[in-house]
Short mmCIF file of C-alpha atoms in Angstrom, two decimals:
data_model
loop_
_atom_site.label_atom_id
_atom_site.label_comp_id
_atom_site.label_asym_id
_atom_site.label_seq_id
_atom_site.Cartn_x
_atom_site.Cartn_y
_atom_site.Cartn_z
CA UNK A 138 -7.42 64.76 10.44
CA UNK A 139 -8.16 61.33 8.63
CA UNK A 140 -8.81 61.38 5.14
CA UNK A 141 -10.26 58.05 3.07
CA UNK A 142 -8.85 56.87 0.10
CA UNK A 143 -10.29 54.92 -2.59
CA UNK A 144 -8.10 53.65 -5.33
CA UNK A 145 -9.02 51.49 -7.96
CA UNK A 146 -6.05 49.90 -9.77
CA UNK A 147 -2.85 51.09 -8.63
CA UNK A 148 1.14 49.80 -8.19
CA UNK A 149 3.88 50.23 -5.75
CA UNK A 150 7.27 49.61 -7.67
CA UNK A 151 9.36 47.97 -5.33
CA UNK A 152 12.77 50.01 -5.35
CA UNK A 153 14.91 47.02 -6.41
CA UNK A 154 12.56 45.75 -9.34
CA UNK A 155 13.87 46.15 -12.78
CA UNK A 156 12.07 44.35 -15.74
CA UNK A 157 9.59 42.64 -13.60
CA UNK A 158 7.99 45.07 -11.63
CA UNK A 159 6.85 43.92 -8.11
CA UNK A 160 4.50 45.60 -6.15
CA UNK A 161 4.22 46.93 -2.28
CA UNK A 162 1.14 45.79 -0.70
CA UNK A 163 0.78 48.74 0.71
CA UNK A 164 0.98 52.45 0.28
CA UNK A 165 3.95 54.05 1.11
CA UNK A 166 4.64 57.22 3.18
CA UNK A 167 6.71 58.53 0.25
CA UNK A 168 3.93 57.90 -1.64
CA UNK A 169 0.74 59.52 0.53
CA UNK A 170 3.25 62.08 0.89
CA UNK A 171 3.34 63.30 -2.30
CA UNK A 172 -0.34 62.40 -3.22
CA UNK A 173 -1.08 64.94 -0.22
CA UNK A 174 1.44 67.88 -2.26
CA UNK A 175 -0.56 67.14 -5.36
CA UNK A 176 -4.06 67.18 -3.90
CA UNK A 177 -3.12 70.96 -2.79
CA UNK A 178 -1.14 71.79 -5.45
CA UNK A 179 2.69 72.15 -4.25
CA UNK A 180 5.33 70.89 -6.09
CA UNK A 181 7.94 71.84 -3.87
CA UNK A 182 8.84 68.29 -2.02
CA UNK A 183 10.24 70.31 1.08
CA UNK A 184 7.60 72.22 1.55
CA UNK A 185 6.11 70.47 4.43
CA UNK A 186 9.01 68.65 5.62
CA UNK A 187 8.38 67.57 9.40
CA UNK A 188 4.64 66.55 8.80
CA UNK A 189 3.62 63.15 10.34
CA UNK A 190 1.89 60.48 8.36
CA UNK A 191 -0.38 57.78 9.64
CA UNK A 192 -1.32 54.93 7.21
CA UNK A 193 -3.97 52.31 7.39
CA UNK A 194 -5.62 49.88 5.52
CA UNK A 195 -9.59 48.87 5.61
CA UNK A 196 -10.94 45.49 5.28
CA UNK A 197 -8.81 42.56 3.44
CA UNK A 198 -5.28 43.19 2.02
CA UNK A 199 -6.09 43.70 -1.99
CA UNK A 200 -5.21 41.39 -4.36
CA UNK A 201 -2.26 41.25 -6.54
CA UNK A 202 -2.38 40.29 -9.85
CA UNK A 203 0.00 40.02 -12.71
CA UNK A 204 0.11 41.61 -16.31
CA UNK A 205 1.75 42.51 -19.23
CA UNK A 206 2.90 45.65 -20.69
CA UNK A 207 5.24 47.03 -22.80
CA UNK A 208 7.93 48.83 -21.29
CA UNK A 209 10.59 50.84 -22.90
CA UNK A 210 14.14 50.39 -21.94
CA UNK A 211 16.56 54.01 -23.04
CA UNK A 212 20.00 53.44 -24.46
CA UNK A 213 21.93 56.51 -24.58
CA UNK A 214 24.83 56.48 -26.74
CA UNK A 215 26.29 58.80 -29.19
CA UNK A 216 24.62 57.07 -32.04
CA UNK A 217 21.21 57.17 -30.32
CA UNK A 218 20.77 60.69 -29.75
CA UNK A 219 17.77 60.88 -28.17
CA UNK A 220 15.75 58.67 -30.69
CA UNK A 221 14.08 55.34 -29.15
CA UNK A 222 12.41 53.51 -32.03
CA UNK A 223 9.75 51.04 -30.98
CA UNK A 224 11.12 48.41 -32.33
CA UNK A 225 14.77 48.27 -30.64
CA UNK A 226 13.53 49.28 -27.12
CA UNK A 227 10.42 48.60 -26.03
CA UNK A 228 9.74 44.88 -24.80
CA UNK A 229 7.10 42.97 -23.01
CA UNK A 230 7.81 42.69 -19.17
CA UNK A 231 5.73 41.67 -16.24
CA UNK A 232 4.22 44.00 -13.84
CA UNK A 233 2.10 43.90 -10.87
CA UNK A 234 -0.78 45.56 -10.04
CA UNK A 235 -3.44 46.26 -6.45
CA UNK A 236 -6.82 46.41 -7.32
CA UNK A 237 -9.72 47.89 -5.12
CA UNK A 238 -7.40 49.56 -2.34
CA UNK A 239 -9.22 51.17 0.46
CA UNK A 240 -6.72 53.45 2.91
CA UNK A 241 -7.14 56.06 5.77
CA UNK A 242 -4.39 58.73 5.69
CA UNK A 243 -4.37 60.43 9.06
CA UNK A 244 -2.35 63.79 9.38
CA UNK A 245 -0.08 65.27 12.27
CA UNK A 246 0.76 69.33 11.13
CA UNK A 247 2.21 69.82 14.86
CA UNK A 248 6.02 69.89 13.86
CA UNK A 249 5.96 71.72 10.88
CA UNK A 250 7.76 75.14 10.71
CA UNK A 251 6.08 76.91 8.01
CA UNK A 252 3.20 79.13 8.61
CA UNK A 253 0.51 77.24 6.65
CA UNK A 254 0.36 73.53 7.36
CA UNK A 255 -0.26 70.49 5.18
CA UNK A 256 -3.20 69.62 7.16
CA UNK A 257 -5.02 73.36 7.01
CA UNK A 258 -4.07 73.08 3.08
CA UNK A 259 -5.22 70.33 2.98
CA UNK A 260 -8.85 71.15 5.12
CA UNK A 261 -9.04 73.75 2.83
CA UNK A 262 -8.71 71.29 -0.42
CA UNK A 263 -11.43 69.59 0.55
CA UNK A 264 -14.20 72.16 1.32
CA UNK A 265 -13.38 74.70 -0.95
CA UNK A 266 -11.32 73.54 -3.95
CA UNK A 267 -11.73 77.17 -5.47
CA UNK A 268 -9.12 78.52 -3.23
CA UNK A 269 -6.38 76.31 -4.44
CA UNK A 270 -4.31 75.92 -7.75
CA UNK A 271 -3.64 72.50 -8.72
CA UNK A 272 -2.74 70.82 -12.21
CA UNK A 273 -3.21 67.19 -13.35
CA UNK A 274 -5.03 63.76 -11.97
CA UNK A 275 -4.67 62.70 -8.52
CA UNK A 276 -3.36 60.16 -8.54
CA UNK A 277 -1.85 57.39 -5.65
CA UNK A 278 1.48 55.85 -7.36
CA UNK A 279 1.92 56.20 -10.82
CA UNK A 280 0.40 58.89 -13.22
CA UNK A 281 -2.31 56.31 -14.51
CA UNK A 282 -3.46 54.96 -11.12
CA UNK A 283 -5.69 57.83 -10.46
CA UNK A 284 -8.03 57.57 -6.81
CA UNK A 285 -11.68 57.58 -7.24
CA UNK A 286 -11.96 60.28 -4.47
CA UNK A 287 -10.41 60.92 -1.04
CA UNK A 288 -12.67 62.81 1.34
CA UNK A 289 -12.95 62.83 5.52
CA UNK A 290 -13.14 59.04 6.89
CA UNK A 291 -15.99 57.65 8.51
CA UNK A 292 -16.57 54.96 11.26
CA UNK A 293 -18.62 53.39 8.35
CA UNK A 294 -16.22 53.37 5.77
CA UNK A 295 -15.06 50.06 7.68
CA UNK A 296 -12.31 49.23 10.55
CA UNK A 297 -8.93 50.24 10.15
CA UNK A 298 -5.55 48.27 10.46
CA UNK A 299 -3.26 51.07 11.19
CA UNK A 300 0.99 50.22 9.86
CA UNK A 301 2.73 49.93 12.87
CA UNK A 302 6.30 50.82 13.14
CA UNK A 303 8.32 47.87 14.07
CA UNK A 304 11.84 47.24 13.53
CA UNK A 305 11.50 43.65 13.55
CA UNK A 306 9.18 43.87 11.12
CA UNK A 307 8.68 42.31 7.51
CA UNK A 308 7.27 45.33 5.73
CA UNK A 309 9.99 47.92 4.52
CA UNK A 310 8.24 50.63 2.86
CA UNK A 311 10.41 54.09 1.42
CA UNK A 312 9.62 57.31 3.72
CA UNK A 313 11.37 59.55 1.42
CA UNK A 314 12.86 59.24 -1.92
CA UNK A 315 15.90 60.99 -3.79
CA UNK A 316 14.76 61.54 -7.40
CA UNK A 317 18.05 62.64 -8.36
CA UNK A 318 20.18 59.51 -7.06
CA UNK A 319 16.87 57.45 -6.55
CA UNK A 320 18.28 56.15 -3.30
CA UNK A 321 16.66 57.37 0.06
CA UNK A 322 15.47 56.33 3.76
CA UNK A 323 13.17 53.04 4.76
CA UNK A 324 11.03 52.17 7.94
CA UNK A 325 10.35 48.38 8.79
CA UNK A 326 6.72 48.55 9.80
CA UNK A 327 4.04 45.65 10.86
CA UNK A 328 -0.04 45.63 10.43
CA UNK A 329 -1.88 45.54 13.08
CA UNK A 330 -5.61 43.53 13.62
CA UNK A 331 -8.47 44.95 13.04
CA UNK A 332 -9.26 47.24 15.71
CA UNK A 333 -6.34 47.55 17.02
CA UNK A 334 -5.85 50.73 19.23
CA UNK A 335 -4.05 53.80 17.83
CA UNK A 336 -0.62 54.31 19.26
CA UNK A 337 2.45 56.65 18.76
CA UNK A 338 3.84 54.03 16.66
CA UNK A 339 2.10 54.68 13.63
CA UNK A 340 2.90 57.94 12.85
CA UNK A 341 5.90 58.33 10.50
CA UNK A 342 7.64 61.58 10.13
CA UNK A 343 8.36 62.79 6.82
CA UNK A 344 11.98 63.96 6.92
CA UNK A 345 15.03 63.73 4.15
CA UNK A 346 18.43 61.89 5.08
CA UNK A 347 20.59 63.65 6.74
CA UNK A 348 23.52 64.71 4.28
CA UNK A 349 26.46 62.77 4.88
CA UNK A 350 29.30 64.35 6.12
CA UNK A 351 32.33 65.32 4.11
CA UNK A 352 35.14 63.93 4.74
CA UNK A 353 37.87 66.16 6.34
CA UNK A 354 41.70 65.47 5.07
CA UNK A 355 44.40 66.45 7.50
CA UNK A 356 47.58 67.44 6.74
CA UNK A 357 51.25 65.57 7.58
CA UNK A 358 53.85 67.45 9.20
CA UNK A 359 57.65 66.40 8.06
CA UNK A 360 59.24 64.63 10.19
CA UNK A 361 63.10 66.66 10.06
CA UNK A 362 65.46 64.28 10.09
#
Protein backbone atom coordinates (compact mmCIF):
# COMPACT_ATOMS: atom_id res chain seq x y z
CA UNK A 1 0.00 0.00 0.00
CA UNK A 2 1.30 3.64 -0.79
CA UNK A 3 -0.49 6.40 0.57
CA UNK A 4 0.21 10.35 -0.60
CA UNK A 5 0.70 12.96 1.65
CA UNK A 6 0.19 16.53 1.29
CA UNK A 7 1.29 18.84 4.00
CA UNK A 8 1.25 22.37 3.94
CA UNK A 9 3.40 23.99 6.65
CA UNK A 10 4.87 21.62 8.94
CA UNK A 11 8.29 21.12 11.36
CA UNK A 12 10.54 18.38 12.34
CA UNK A 13 12.21 19.38 15.77
CA UNK A 14 15.51 18.12 15.59
CA UNK A 15 16.04 16.07 18.95
CA UNK A 16 19.00 18.19 20.14
CA UNK A 17 17.37 21.73 19.43
CA UNK A 18 16.50 23.76 22.40
CA UNK A 19 15.56 27.53 21.96
CA UNK A 20 16.17 27.56 18.32
CA UNK A 21 14.29 24.97 16.87
CA UNK A 22 15.82 23.31 13.72
CA UNK A 23 14.03 21.37 11.44
CA UNK A 24 14.46 17.71 9.63
CA UNK A 25 14.09 17.96 6.02
CA UNK A 26 12.34 15.18 6.01
CA UNK A 27 9.65 13.18 7.66
CA UNK A 28 10.57 10.85 10.08
CA UNK A 29 9.53 7.19 10.60
CA UNK A 30 8.66 8.08 14.21
CA UNK A 31 6.74 10.56 12.84
CA UNK A 32 4.58 8.71 9.77
CA UNK A 33 4.37 6.26 12.41
CA UNK A 34 2.30 7.89 14.59
CA UNK A 35 0.43 10.01 11.91
CA UNK A 36 -0.63 6.38 10.63
CA UNK A 37 -2.04 5.50 14.67
CA UNK A 38 -3.91 8.77 14.51
CA UNK A 39 -5.40 8.48 11.03
CA UNK A 40 -7.10 5.11 12.47
CA UNK A 41 -7.59 6.11 15.70
CA UNK A 42 -5.14 4.07 18.16
CA UNK A 43 -3.42 5.59 20.75
CA UNK A 44 -1.71 2.72 21.92
CA UNK A 45 2.07 3.29 20.42
CA UNK A 46 2.68 -0.62 20.56
CA UNK A 47 -0.04 -1.51 18.92
CA UNK A 48 1.47 -2.25 15.65
CA UNK A 49 4.93 -2.72 16.64
CA UNK A 50 6.82 -4.75 13.77
CA UNK A 51 5.12 -2.77 10.84
CA UNK A 52 7.54 -1.59 8.06
CA UNK A 53 7.66 1.95 6.85
CA UNK A 54 8.75 3.20 3.48
CA UNK A 55 9.28 6.99 3.06
CA UNK A 56 9.66 9.11 0.01
CA UNK A 57 9.69 12.40 -1.11
CA UNK A 58 8.12 13.91 -4.59
CA UNK A 59 9.60 16.56 -6.62
CA UNK A 60 12.21 19.23 -5.01
CA UNK A 61 13.26 19.06 -1.29
CA UNK A 62 10.84 21.95 0.38
CA UNK A 63 12.06 24.94 1.51
CA UNK A 64 13.02 25.96 4.90
CA UNK A 65 12.34 29.07 6.24
CA UNK A 66 12.79 30.81 9.51
CA UNK A 67 10.31 32.51 12.04
CA UNK A 68 9.48 33.76 15.16
CA UNK A 69 7.34 32.65 17.91
CA UNK A 70 6.90 32.83 21.32
CA UNK A 71 7.78 29.94 23.23
CA UNK A 72 7.27 29.27 26.83
CA UNK A 73 10.04 27.98 28.92
CA UNK A 74 8.45 26.00 32.63
CA UNK A 75 10.30 26.58 35.85
CA UNK A 76 9.19 24.32 38.47
CA UNK A 77 10.06 25.27 41.85
CA UNK A 78 8.30 25.34 45.08
CA UNK A 79 7.43 28.95 44.69
CA UNK A 80 6.05 28.41 41.17
CA UNK A 81 3.52 25.92 41.74
CA UNK A 82 2.25 25.35 38.64
CA UNK A 83 1.65 29.08 37.65
CA UNK A 84 3.65 30.37 34.39
CA UNK A 85 2.84 34.06 33.99
CA UNK A 86 3.46 35.43 30.53
CA UNK A 87 5.59 37.73 31.40
CA UNK A 88 8.49 35.67 33.28
CA UNK A 89 8.44 32.70 30.81
CA UNK A 90 7.53 33.05 27.59
CA UNK A 91 10.26 34.57 25.13
CA UNK A 92 10.78 35.03 21.48
CA UNK A 93 12.91 32.15 19.90
CA UNK A 94 13.57 31.07 16.39
CA UNK A 95 11.98 28.19 14.75
CA UNK A 96 11.98 26.54 11.49
CA UNK A 97 9.45 25.59 9.39
CA UNK A 98 8.82 23.10 5.66
CA UNK A 99 6.40 24.47 3.55
CA UNK A 100 4.52 22.61 0.65
CA UNK A 101 5.78 18.94 1.56
CA UNK A 102 4.68 16.28 -0.78
CA UNK A 103 5.48 12.44 0.64
CA UNK A 104 4.50 8.79 -0.30
CA UNK A 105 4.18 6.54 2.79
CA UNK A 106 4.31 2.96 1.61
CA UNK A 107 3.23 0.18 4.16
CA UNK A 108 4.64 -3.45 4.90
CA UNK A 109 1.79 -5.29 7.56
CA UNK A 110 3.76 -8.75 6.87
CA UNK A 111 5.54 -8.95 10.38
CA UNK A 112 3.04 -7.82 12.54
CA UNK A 113 1.59 -10.23 15.20
CA UNK A 114 -1.71 -8.88 15.94
CA UNK A 115 -4.74 -10.00 14.15
CA UNK A 116 -5.73 -6.72 12.45
CA UNK A 117 -2.90 -4.94 10.68
CA UNK A 118 -1.96 -1.29 10.31
CA UNK A 119 -2.28 -1.54 6.68
CA UNK A 120 -6.06 -3.28 6.63
CA UNK A 121 -6.85 -0.38 9.35
CA UNK A 122 -5.61 1.66 7.58
CA UNK A 123 -7.46 0.42 3.90
CA UNK A 124 -10.32 0.59 5.86
CA UNK A 125 -9.67 4.46 6.99
CA UNK A 126 -9.66 5.43 3.78
CA UNK A 127 -12.80 3.94 2.11
CA UNK A 128 -15.02 3.89 4.82
CA UNK A 129 -14.17 6.37 7.61
CA UNK A 130 -17.59 5.38 9.35
CA UNK A 131 -16.15 2.23 10.65
CA UNK A 132 -13.46 3.84 12.65
CA UNK A 133 -13.27 6.07 15.88
CA UNK A 134 -10.83 8.74 15.74
CA UNK A 135 -10.49 12.18 17.71
CA UNK A 136 -8.64 15.37 16.70
CA UNK A 137 -6.72 16.89 13.37
CA UNK A 138 -4.39 14.85 11.46
CA UNK A 139 -1.83 16.11 11.62
CA UNK A 140 2.15 15.28 10.30
CA UNK A 141 4.51 16.71 13.27
CA UNK A 142 3.16 18.98 15.55
CA UNK A 143 -0.58 19.51 16.57
CA UNK A 144 -0.84 22.71 14.26
CA UNK A 145 0.79 21.27 11.11
CA UNK A 146 -2.29 19.55 10.02
CA UNK A 147 -2.04 17.53 6.18
CA UNK A 148 -4.34 18.73 3.59
CA UNK A 149 -5.34 15.05 2.83
CA UNK A 150 -3.53 11.71 2.44
CA UNK A 151 -5.26 9.30 0.07
CA UNK A 152 -3.79 6.21 -2.35
CA UNK A 153 -0.67 7.56 -4.53
CA UNK A 154 -0.71 7.88 -8.07
CA UNK A 155 1.95 7.61 -10.90
CA UNK A 156 0.72 11.25 -11.49
CA UNK A 157 1.12 12.62 -8.27
CA UNK A 158 4.90 12.94 -9.52
CA UNK A 159 8.23 10.63 -9.19
CA UNK A 160 9.32 9.50 -6.01
CA UNK A 161 12.81 9.66 -4.22
CA UNK A 162 12.45 6.85 -1.88
CA UNK A 163 15.00 7.34 1.84
CA UNK A 164 17.41 4.83 1.49
CA UNK A 165 18.97 3.23 4.42
CA UNK A 166 22.62 3.86 4.48
CA UNK A 167 24.90 3.81 7.28
CA UNK A 168 27.26 6.07 5.78
CA UNK A 169 24.79 8.33 5.34
CA UNK A 170 24.19 12.11 6.33
CA UNK A 171 20.52 11.94 7.21
CA UNK A 172 19.79 10.60 10.85
CA UNK A 173 16.19 10.60 11.30
CA UNK A 174 14.43 9.05 14.94
CA UNK A 175 12.59 5.53 14.21
CA UNK A 176 11.12 5.46 17.56
CA UNK A 177 10.89 7.80 20.38
CA UNK A 178 10.68 7.40 24.33
CA UNK A 179 8.21 10.05 25.54
CA UNK A 180 8.96 9.31 28.98
CA UNK A 181 12.95 9.74 28.87
CA UNK A 182 12.67 11.42 25.32
CA UNK A 183 15.70 9.43 24.25
CA UNK A 184 15.21 6.55 21.63
CA UNK A 185 16.71 4.69 18.39
CA UNK A 186 18.11 6.52 14.95
CA UNK A 187 18.73 5.18 11.31
CA UNK A 188 21.35 7.03 9.03
CA UNK A 189 19.51 7.04 5.73
CA UNK A 190 20.43 8.66 2.09
CA UNK A 191 17.89 9.98 -0.84
CA UNK A 192 17.93 8.48 -3.70
CA UNK A 193 17.39 10.22 -7.57
CA UNK A 194 14.48 10.47 -9.00
CA UNK A 195 13.45 7.25 -10.24
CA UNK A 196 15.45 5.37 -8.56
CA UNK A 197 14.34 1.63 -8.26
CA UNK A 198 12.66 0.36 -5.06
CA UNK A 199 14.87 -1.85 -2.99
CA UNK A 200 14.80 -3.64 0.47
CA UNK A 201 16.64 -0.80 1.76
CA UNK A 202 13.97 1.50 2.23
CA UNK A 203 11.82 -0.11 4.39
CA UNK A 204 12.36 0.70 8.09
CA UNK A 205 10.92 -1.44 10.76
CA UNK A 206 9.18 0.13 13.48
CA UNK A 207 10.50 -1.53 16.64
CA UNK A 208 11.35 -0.04 20.40
CA UNK A 209 15.01 -0.43 21.91
CA UNK A 210 15.67 -3.28 23.31
CA UNK A 211 15.66 -2.78 27.24
CA UNK A 212 18.99 -2.75 28.54
CA UNK A 213 20.02 -5.33 30.64
CA UNK A 214 20.31 -5.15 34.38
CA UNK A 215 23.18 -5.44 35.75
CA UNK A 216 23.81 -8.68 37.79
CA UNK A 217 26.04 -8.21 41.19
CA UNK A 218 27.87 -11.30 42.34
CA UNK A 219 28.73 -12.10 45.54
CA UNK A 220 32.53 -12.47 47.30
CA UNK A 221 33.34 -15.46 49.11
CA UNK A 222 35.86 -14.88 52.30
CA UNK A 223 38.88 -15.77 51.80
CA UNK A 224 39.64 -17.85 55.56
CA UNK A 225 42.72 -16.98 56.56
Amino acid sequence: MQLYLDCPCTSFPRSFARDYKETYRYPPPSTVYGLLLSLVGEIDMMAHVGVKLAIGMIGNDPPISRIVRKQRHHKFSRDHMGTYPTSKFSKPNHHELLTDLQAVVQIDSSEESTALKLMDRVAIALSTPEQITRFGGLSLGESWAMVNGIRTYRKTDGTIRWLVKDSRGLLSLPVWINRQTTQGTFQRFSIAEPGDAFTDACWVSIQPPAAPAKATKTKRSRKSS
